[in-house]
PDB file of C-alpha atoms in Angstrom:
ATOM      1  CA  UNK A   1     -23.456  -2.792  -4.486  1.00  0.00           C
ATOM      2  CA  UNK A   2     -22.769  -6.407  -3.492  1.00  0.00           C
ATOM      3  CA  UNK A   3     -20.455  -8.275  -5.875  1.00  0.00           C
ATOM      4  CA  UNK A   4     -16.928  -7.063  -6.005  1.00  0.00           C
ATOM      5  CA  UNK A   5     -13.863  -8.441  -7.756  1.00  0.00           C
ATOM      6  CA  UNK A   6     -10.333  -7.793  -6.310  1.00  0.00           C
ATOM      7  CA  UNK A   7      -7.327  -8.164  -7.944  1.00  0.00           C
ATOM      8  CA  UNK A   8      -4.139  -8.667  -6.186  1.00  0.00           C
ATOM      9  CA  UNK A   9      -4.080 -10.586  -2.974  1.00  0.00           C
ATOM     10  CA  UNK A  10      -1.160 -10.106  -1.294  1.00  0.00           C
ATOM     11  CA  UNK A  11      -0.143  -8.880   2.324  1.00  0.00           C
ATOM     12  CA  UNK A  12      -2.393  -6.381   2.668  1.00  0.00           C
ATOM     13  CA  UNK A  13      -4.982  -7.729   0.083  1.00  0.00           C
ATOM     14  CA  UNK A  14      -5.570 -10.715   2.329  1.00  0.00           C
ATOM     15  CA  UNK A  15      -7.082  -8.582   5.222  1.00  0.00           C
ATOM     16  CA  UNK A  16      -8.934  -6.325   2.896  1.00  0.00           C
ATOM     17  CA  UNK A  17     -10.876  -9.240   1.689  1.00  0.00           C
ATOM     18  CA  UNK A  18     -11.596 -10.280   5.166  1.00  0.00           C
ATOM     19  CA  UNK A  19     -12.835  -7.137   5.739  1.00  0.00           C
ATOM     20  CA  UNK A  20     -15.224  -7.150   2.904  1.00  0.00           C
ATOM     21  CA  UNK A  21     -16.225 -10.630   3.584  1.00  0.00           C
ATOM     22  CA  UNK A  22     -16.837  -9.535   7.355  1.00  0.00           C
ATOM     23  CA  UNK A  23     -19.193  -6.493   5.603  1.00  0.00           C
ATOM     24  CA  UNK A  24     -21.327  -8.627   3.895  1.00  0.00           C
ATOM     25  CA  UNK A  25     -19.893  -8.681   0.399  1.00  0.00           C
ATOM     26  CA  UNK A  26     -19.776 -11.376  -2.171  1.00  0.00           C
ATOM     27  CA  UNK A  27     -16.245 -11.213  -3.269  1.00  0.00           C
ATOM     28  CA  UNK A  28     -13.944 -12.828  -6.308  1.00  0.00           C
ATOM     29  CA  UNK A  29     -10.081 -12.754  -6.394  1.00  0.00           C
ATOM     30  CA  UNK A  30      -7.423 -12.971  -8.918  1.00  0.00           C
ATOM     31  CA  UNK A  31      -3.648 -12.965  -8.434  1.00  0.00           C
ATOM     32  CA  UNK A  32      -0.829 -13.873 -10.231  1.00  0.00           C
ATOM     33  CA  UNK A  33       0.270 -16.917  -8.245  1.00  0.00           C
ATOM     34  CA  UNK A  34      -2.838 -19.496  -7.030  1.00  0.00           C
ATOM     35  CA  UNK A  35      -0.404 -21.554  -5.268  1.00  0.00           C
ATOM     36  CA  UNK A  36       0.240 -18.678  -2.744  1.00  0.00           C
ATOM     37  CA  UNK A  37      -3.062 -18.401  -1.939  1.00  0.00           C
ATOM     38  CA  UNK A  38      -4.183 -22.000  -1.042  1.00  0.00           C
ATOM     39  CA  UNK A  39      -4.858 -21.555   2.578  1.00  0.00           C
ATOM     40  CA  UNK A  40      -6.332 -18.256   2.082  1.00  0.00           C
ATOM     41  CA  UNK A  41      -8.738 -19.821  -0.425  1.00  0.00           C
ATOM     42  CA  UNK A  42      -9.641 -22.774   1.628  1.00  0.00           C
ATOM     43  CA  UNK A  43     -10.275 -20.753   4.699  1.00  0.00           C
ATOM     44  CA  UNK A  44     -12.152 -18.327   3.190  1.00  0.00           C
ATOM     45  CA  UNK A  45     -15.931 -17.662   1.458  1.00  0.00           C
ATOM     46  CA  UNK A  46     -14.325 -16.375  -2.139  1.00  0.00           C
ATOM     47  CA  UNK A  47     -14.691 -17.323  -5.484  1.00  0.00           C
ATOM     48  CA  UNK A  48     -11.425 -17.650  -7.535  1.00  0.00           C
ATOM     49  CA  UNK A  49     -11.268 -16.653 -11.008  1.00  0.00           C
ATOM     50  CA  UNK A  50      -8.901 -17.257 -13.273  1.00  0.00           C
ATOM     51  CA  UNK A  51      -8.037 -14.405 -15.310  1.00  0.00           C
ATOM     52  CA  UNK A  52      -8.223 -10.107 -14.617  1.00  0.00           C
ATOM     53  CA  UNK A  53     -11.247 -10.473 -17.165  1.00  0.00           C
ATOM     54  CA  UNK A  54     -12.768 -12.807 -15.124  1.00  0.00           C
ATOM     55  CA  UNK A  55     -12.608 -11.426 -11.874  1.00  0.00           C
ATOM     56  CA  UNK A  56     -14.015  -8.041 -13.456  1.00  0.00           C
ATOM     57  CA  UNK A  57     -16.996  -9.082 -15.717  1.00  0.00           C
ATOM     58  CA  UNK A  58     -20.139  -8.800 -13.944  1.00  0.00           C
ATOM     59  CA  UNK A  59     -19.109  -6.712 -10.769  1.00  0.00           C
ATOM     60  CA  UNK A  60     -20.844  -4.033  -9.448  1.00  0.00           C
ATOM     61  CA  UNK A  61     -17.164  -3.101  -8.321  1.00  0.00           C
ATOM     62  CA  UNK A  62     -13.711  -4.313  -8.914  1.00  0.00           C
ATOM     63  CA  UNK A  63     -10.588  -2.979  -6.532  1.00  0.00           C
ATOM     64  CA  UNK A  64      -7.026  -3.627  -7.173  1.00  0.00           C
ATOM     65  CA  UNK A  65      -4.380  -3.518  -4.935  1.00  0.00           C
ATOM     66  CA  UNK A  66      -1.087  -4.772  -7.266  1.00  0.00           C
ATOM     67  CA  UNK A  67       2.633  -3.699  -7.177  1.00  0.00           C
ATOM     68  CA  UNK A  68       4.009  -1.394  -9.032  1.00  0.00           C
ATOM     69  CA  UNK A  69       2.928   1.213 -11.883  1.00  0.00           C
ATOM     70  CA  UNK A  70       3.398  -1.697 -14.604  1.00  0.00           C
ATOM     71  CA  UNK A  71       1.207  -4.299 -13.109  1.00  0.00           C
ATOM     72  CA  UNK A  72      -1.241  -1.576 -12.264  1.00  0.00           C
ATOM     73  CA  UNK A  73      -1.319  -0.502 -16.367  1.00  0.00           C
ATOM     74  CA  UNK A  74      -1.058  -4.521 -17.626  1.00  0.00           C
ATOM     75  CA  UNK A  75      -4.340  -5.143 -15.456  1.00  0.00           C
ATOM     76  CA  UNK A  76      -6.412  -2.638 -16.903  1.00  0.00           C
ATOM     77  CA  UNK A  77      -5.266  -1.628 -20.014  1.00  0.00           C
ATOM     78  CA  UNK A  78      -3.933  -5.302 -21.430  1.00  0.00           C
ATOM     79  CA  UNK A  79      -5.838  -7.131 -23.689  1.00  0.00           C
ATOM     80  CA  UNK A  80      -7.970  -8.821 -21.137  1.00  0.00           C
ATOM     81  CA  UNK A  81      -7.865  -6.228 -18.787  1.00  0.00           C
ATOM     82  CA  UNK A  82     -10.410  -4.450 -16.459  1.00  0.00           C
ATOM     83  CA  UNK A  83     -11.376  -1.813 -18.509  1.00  0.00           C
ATOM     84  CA  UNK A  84     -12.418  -4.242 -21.112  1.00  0.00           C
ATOM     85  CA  UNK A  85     -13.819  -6.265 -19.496  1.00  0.00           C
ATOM     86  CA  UNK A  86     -15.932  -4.505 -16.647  1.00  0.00           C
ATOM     87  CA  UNK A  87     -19.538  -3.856 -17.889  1.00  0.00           C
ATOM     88  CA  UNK A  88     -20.827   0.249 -18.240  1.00  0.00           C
ATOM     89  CA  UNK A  89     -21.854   1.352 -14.603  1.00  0.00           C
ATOM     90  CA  UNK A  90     -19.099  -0.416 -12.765  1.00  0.00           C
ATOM     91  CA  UNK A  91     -16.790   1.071 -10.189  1.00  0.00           C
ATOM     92  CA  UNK A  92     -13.277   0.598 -10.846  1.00  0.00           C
ATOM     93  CA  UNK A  93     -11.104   1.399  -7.400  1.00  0.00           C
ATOM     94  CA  UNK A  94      -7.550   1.021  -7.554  1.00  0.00           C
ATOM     95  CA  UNK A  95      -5.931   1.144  -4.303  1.00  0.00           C
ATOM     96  CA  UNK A  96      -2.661   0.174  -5.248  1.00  0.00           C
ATOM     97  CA  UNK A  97      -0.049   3.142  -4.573  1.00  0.00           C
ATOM     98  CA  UNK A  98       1.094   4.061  -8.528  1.00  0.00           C
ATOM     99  CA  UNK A  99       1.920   7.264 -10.345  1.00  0.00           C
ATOM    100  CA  UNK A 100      -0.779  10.028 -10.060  1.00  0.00           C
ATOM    101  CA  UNK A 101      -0.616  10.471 -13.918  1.00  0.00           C
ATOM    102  CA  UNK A 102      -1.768   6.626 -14.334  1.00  0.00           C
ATOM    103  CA  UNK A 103      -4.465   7.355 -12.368  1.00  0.00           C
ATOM    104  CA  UNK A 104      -5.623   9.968 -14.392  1.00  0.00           C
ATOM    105  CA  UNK A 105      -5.088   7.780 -17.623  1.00  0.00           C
ATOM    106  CA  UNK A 106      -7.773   5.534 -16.146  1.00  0.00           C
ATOM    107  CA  UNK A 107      -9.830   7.383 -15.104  1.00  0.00           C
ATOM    108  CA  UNK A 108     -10.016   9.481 -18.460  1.00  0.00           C
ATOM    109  CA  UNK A 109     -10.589   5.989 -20.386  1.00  0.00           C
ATOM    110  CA  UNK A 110     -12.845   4.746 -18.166  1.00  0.00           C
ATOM    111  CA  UNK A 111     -15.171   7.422 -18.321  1.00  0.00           C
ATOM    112  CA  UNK A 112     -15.318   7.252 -22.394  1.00  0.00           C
ATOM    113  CA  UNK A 113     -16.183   3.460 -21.709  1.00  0.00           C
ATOM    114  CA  UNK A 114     -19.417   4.618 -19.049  1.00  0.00           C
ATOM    115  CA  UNK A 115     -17.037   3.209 -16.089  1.00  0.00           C
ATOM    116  CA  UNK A 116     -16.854   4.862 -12.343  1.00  0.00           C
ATOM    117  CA  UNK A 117     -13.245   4.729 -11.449  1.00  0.00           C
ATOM    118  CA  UNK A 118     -11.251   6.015  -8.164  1.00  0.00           C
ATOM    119  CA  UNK A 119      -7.578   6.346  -7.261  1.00  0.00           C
ATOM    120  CA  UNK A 120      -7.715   4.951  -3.658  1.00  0.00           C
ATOM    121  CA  UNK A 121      -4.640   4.421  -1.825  1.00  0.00           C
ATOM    122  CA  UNK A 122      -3.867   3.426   1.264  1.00  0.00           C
ATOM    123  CA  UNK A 123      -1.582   3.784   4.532  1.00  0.00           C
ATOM    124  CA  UNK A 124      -1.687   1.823   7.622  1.00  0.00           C
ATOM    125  CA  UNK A 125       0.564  -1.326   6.492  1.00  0.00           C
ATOM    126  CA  UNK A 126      -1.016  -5.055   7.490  1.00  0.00           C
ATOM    127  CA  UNK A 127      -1.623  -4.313  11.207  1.00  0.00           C
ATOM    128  CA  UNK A 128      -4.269  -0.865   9.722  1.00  0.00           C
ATOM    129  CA  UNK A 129      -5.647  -4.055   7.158  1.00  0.00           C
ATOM    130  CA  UNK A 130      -5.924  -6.890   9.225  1.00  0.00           C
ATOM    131  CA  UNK A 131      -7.941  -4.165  12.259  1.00  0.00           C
ATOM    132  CA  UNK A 132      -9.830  -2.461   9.148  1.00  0.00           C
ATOM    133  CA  UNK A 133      -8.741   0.581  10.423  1.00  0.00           C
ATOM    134  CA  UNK A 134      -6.291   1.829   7.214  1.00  0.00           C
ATOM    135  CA  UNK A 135      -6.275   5.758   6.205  1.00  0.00           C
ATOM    136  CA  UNK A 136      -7.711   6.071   2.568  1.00  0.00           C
ATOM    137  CA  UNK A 137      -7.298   9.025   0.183  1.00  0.00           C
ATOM    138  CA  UNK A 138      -9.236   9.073  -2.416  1.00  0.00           C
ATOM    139  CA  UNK A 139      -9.722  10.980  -6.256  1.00  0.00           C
ATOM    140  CA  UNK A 140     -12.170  10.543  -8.376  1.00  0.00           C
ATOM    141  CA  UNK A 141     -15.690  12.393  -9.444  1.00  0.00           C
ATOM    142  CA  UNK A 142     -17.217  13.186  -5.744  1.00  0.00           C
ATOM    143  CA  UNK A 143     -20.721  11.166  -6.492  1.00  0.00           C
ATOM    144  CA  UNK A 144     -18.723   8.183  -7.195  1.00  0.00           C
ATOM    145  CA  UNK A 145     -16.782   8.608  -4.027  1.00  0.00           C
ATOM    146  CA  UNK A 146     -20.057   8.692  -2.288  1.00  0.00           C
ATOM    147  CA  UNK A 147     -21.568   5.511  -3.900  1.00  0.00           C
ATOM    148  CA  UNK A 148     -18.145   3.567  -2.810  1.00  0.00           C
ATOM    149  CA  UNK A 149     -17.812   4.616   0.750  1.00  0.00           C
ATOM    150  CA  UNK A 150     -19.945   1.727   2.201  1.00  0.00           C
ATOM    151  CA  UNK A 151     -16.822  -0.017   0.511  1.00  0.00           C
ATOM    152  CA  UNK A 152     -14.058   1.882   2.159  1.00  0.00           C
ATOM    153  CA  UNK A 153     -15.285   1.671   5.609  1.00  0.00           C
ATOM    154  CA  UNK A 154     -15.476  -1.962   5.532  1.00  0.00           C
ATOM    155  CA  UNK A 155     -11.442  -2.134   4.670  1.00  0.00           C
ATOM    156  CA  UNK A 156     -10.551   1.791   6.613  1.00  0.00           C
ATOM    157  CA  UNK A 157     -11.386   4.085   8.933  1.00  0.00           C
ATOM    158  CA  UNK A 158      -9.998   7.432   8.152  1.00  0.00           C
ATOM    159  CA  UNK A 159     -11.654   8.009   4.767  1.00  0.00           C
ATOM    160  CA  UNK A 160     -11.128  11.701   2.871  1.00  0.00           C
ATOM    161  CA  UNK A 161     -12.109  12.516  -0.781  1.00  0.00           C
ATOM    162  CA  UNK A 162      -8.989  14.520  -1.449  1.00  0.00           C
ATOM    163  CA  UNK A 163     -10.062  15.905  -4.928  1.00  0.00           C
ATOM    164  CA  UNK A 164     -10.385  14.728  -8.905  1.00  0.00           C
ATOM    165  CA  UNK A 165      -8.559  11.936 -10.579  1.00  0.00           C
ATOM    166  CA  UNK A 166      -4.961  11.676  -9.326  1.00  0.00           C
ATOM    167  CA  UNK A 167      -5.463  13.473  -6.147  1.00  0.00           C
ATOM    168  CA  UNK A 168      -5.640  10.168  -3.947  1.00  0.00           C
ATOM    169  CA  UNK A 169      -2.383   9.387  -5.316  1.00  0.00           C
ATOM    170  CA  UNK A 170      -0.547  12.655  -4.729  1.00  0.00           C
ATOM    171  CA  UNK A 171      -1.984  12.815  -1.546  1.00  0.00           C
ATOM    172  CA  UNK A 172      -0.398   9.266  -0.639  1.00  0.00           C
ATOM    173  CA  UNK A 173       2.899  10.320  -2.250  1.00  0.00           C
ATOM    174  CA  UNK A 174       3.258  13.340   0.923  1.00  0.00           C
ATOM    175  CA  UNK A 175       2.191  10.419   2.980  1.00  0.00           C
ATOM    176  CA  UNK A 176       5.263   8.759   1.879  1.00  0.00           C
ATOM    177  CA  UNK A 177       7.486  11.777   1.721  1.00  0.00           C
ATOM    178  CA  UNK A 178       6.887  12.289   5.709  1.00  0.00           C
ATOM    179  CA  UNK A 179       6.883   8.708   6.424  1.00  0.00           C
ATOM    180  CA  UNK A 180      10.839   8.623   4.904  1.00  0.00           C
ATOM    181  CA  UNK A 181      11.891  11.506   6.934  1.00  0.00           C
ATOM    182  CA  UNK A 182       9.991   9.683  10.233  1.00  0.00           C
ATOM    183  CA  UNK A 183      11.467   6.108   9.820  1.00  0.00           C
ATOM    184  CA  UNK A 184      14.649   7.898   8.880  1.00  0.00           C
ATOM    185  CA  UNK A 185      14.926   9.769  12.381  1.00  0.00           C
ATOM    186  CA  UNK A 186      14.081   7.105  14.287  1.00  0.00           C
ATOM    187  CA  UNK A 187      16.709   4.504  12.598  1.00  0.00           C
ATOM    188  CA  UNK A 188      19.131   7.315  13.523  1.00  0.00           C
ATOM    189  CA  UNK A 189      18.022   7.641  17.112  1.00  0.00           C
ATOM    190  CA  UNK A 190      18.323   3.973  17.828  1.00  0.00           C
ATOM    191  CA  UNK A 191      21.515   3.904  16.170  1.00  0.00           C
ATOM    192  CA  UNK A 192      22.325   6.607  18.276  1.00  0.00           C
ATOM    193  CA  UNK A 193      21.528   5.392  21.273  1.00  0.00           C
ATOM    194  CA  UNK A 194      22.589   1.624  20.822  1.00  0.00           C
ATOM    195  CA  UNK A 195      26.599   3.286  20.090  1.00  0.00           C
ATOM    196  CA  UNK A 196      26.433   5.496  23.312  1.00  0.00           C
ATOM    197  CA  UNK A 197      25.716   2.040  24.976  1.00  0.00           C
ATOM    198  CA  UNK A 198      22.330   2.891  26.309  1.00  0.00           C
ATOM    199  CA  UNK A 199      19.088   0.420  27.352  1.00  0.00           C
ATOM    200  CA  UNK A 200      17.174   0.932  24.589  1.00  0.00           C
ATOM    201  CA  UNK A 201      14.191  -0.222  25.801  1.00  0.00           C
ATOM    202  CA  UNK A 202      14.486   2.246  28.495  1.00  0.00           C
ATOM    203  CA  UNK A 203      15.379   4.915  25.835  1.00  0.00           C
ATOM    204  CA  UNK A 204      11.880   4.048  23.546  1.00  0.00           C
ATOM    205  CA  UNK A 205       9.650   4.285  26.441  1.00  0.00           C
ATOM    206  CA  UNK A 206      11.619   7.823  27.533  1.00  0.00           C
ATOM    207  CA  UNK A 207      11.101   9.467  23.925  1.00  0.00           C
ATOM    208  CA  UNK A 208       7.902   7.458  22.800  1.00  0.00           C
ATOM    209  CA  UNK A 209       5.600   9.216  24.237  1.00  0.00           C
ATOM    210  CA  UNK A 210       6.675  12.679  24.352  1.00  0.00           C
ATOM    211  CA  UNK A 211       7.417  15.142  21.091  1.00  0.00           C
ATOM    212  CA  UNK A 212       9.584  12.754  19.187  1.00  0.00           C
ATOM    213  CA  UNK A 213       6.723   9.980  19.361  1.00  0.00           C
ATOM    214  CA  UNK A 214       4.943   8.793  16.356  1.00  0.00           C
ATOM    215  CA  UNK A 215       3.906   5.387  14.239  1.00  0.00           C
ATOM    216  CA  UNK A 216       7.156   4.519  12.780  1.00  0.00           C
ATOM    217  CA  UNK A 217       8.753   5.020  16.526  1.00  0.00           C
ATOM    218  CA  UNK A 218       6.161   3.059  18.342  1.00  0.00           C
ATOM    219  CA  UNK A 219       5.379   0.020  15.828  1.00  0.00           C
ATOM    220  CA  UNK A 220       8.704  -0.305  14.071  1.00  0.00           C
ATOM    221  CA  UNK A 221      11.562   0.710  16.675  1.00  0.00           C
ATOM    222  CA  UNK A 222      10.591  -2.268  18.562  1.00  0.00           C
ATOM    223  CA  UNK A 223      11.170  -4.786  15.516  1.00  0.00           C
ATOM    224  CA  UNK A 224      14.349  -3.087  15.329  1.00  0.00           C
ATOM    225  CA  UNK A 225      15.441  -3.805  18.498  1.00  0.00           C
ATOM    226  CA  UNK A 226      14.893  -7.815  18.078  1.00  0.00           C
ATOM    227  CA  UNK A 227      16.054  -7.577  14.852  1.00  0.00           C
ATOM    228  CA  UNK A 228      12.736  -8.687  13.173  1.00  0.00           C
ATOM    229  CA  UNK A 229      12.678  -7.454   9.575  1.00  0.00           C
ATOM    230  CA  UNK A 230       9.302  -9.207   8.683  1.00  0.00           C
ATOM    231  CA  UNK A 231       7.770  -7.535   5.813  1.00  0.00           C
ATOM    232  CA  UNK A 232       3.968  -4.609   7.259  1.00  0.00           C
ATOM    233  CA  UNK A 233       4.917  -3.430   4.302  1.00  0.00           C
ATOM    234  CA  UNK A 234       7.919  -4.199   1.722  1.00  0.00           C
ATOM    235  CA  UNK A 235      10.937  -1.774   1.286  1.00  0.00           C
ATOM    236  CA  UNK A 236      11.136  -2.485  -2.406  1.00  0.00           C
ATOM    237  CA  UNK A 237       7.601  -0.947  -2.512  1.00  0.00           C
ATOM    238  CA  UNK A 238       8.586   1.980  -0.477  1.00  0.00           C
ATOM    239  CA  UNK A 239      11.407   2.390  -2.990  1.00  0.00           C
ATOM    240  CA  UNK A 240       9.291   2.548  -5.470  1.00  0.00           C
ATOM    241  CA  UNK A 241       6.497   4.854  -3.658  1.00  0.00           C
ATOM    242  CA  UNK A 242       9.633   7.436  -3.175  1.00  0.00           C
ATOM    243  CA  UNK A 243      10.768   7.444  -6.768  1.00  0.00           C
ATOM    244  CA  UNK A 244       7.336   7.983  -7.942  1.00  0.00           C
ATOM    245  CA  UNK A 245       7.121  11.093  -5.956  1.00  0.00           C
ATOM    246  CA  UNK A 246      10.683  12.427  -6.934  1.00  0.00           C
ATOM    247  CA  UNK A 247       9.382  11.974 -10.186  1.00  0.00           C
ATOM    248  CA  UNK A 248       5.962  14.488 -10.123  1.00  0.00           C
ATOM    249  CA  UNK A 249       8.780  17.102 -11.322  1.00  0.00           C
ATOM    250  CA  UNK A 250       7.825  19.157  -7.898  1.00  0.00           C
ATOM    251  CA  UNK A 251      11.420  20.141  -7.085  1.00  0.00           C
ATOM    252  CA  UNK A 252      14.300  19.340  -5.033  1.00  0.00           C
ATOM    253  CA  UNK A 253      13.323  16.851  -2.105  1.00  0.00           C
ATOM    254  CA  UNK A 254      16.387  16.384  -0.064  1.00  0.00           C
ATOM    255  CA  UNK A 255      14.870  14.169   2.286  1.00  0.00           C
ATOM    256  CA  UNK A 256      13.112  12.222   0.238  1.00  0.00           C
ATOM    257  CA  UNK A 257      15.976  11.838  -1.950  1.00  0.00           C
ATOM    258  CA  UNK A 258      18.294  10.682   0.497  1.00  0.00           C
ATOM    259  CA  UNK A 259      16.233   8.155   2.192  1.00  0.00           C
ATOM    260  CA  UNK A 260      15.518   6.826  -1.012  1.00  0.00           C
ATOM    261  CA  UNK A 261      19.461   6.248  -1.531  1.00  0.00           C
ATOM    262  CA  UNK A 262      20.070   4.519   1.858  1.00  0.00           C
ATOM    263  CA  UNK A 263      17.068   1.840   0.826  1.00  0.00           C
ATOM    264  CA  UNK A 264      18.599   1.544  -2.783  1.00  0.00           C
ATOM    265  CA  UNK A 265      21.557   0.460  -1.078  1.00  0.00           C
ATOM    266  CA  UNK A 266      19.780  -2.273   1.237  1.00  0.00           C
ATOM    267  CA  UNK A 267      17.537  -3.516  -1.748  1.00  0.00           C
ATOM    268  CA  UNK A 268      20.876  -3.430  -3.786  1.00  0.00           C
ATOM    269  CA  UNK A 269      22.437  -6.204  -1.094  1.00  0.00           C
ATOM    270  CA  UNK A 270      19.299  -8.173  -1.884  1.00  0.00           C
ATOM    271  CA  UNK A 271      17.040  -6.947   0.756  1.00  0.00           C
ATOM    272  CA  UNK A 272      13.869  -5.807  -0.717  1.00  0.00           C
ATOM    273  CA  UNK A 273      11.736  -8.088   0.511  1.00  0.00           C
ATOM    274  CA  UNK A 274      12.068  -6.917   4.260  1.00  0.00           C
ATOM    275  CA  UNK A 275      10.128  -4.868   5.769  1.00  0.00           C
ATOM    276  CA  UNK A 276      10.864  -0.777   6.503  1.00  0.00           C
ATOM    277  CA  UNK A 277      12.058  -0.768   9.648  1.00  0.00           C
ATOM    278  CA  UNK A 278      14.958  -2.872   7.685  1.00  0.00           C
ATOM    279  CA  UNK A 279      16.519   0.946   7.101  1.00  0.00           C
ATOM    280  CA  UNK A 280      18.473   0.249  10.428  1.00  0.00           C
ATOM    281  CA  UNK A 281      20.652  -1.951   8.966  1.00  0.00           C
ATOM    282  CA  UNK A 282      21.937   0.469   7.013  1.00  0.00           C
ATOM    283  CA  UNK A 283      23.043   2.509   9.940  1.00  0.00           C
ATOM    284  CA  UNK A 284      24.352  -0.334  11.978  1.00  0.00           C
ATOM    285  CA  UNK A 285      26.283  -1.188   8.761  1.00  0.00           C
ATOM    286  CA  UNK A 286      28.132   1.786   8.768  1.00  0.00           C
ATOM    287  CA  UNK A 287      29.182   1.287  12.349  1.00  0.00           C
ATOM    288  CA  UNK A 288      30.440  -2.264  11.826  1.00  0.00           C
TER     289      UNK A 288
END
């Protein structure tokens, strides 16, 4: 396995291609936009293509890592799409988080066209992409897992087959269901502590280390503090990541449900193009 397309270049996408590139492998992008990707282009070993057909014809394996649950079925089911395009034997690897029940669409339809595909996503935001070291869960038929794991340890480091089609994607969705409650708790505890007038630098490196410590409190807190809202990952995507979970039909998920309505009310204002640790806003909104 040597020539891969990937399809959708965007924060994370970047990095992920570096990664590859850094492995050894001959790789071809498509995205929507060209324009955004001049730099990218000219300071890196990659063949553009021009179209999703394209950038799939000919590859031992194509990955895409796109927006949302629409992009995700327009790139391989439209017209021109991946799964008419990509030749019988190819792996198809969507890393993209969608809607477990999209995975399973492609994968059924794949297989009737003699096509290897995965549901891969992924958690670690840019700084696991850019250091190679993101967590990827991944469903799909075992063997073909197998054959793609040189792949997935160029771009990650924590790699687990979680199961058949759709499993990487559920997996990913109680990724995101703990991440909401995390990020959640510790927007609250620097709200907290920033109204009772404390140093809260003094404050993170108290709690940071001890039981309340985790990711969200050690990477993000700290862009709270200085008010840095640049985008690891988006918190229009985590919207929709939540909203595909509530809707697996799985019951109530209070949590869940109410972080998703304190985001809805940032991206609402025009903020979904911030980053996560933007949820403090919403708390020091309601203290203004």
């Amino acid at each position: 396995m040597k020539s891969i397309g990937f399809i959708g270049v965007g924060v994370m996408g970047r990095s992920m291609v570096k990664n590859l590139l850094k492995a050894g492998y001959e790789v071809a992008v498509y995205s929507r936009t060209k324009s955004k990707l001049e730099d990218f282009l000219k300071e890196n070993n990659v063949t553009w293509c021009d179209s999703v057909a394209q950038c799939a014809s000919g590859r031992d394996a194509v990955i895409t890592m796109v927006g949302y649950p629409k992009d995700v079925e327009q790139v391989y089911f439209g017209q021109e799409g991946i799964l008419a395009a990509a030749q019988p034997g190819t792996y198809l690897i969507d890393m993209t988080t969608t809607d477990p029940k999209l995975s399973v669409r492609i994968y059924e339809e794949g297989t009737t066209s003699g096509l290897h595909t995965l549901d891969a996503p992924v958690s670690g935001g840019d700084t696991g992409a850019k250091n190679g070291t993101l967590s990827i869960m991944v469903g799909g038929q075992e063997d073909d897992f197998k054959a793609c794991l040189p792949l997935f340890e160029a771009m990650g480091k924590q790699i687990v087959y979680e199961g058949p089609a759709g499993a990487g994607q559920h997996t990913k969705m109680a990724n995101q269901i703990a991440i909401a409650g995390t990020i959640a708790g510790v927007s609250e505890a620097l709200a907290y502590a920033e109204r009772a007038g404390l140093d809260t630098q003094k404050m993170l490196d108290s709690i940071s280390k001890g039981a309340a410590g985790s990711w969200q409190m050690e990477n993000l807190m700290p862009k709270m503090m200085r008010e840095d809202y640049a985008p690891g990952f988006f918190l229009k995507h985590f919207i929709k990541d939540m909203k595909i979970a509530q809707g697996q039909g799985f019951g109530s998920l209070p949590v869940l449900e109410r972080v998703c309505t304190m985001y809805g009310d940032l991206e609402a204002e025009g903020l979904g193009d911030l980053g996560t640790q933007a949820l403090i806003r919403y708390y020091r909104g309601n203290n203004e």
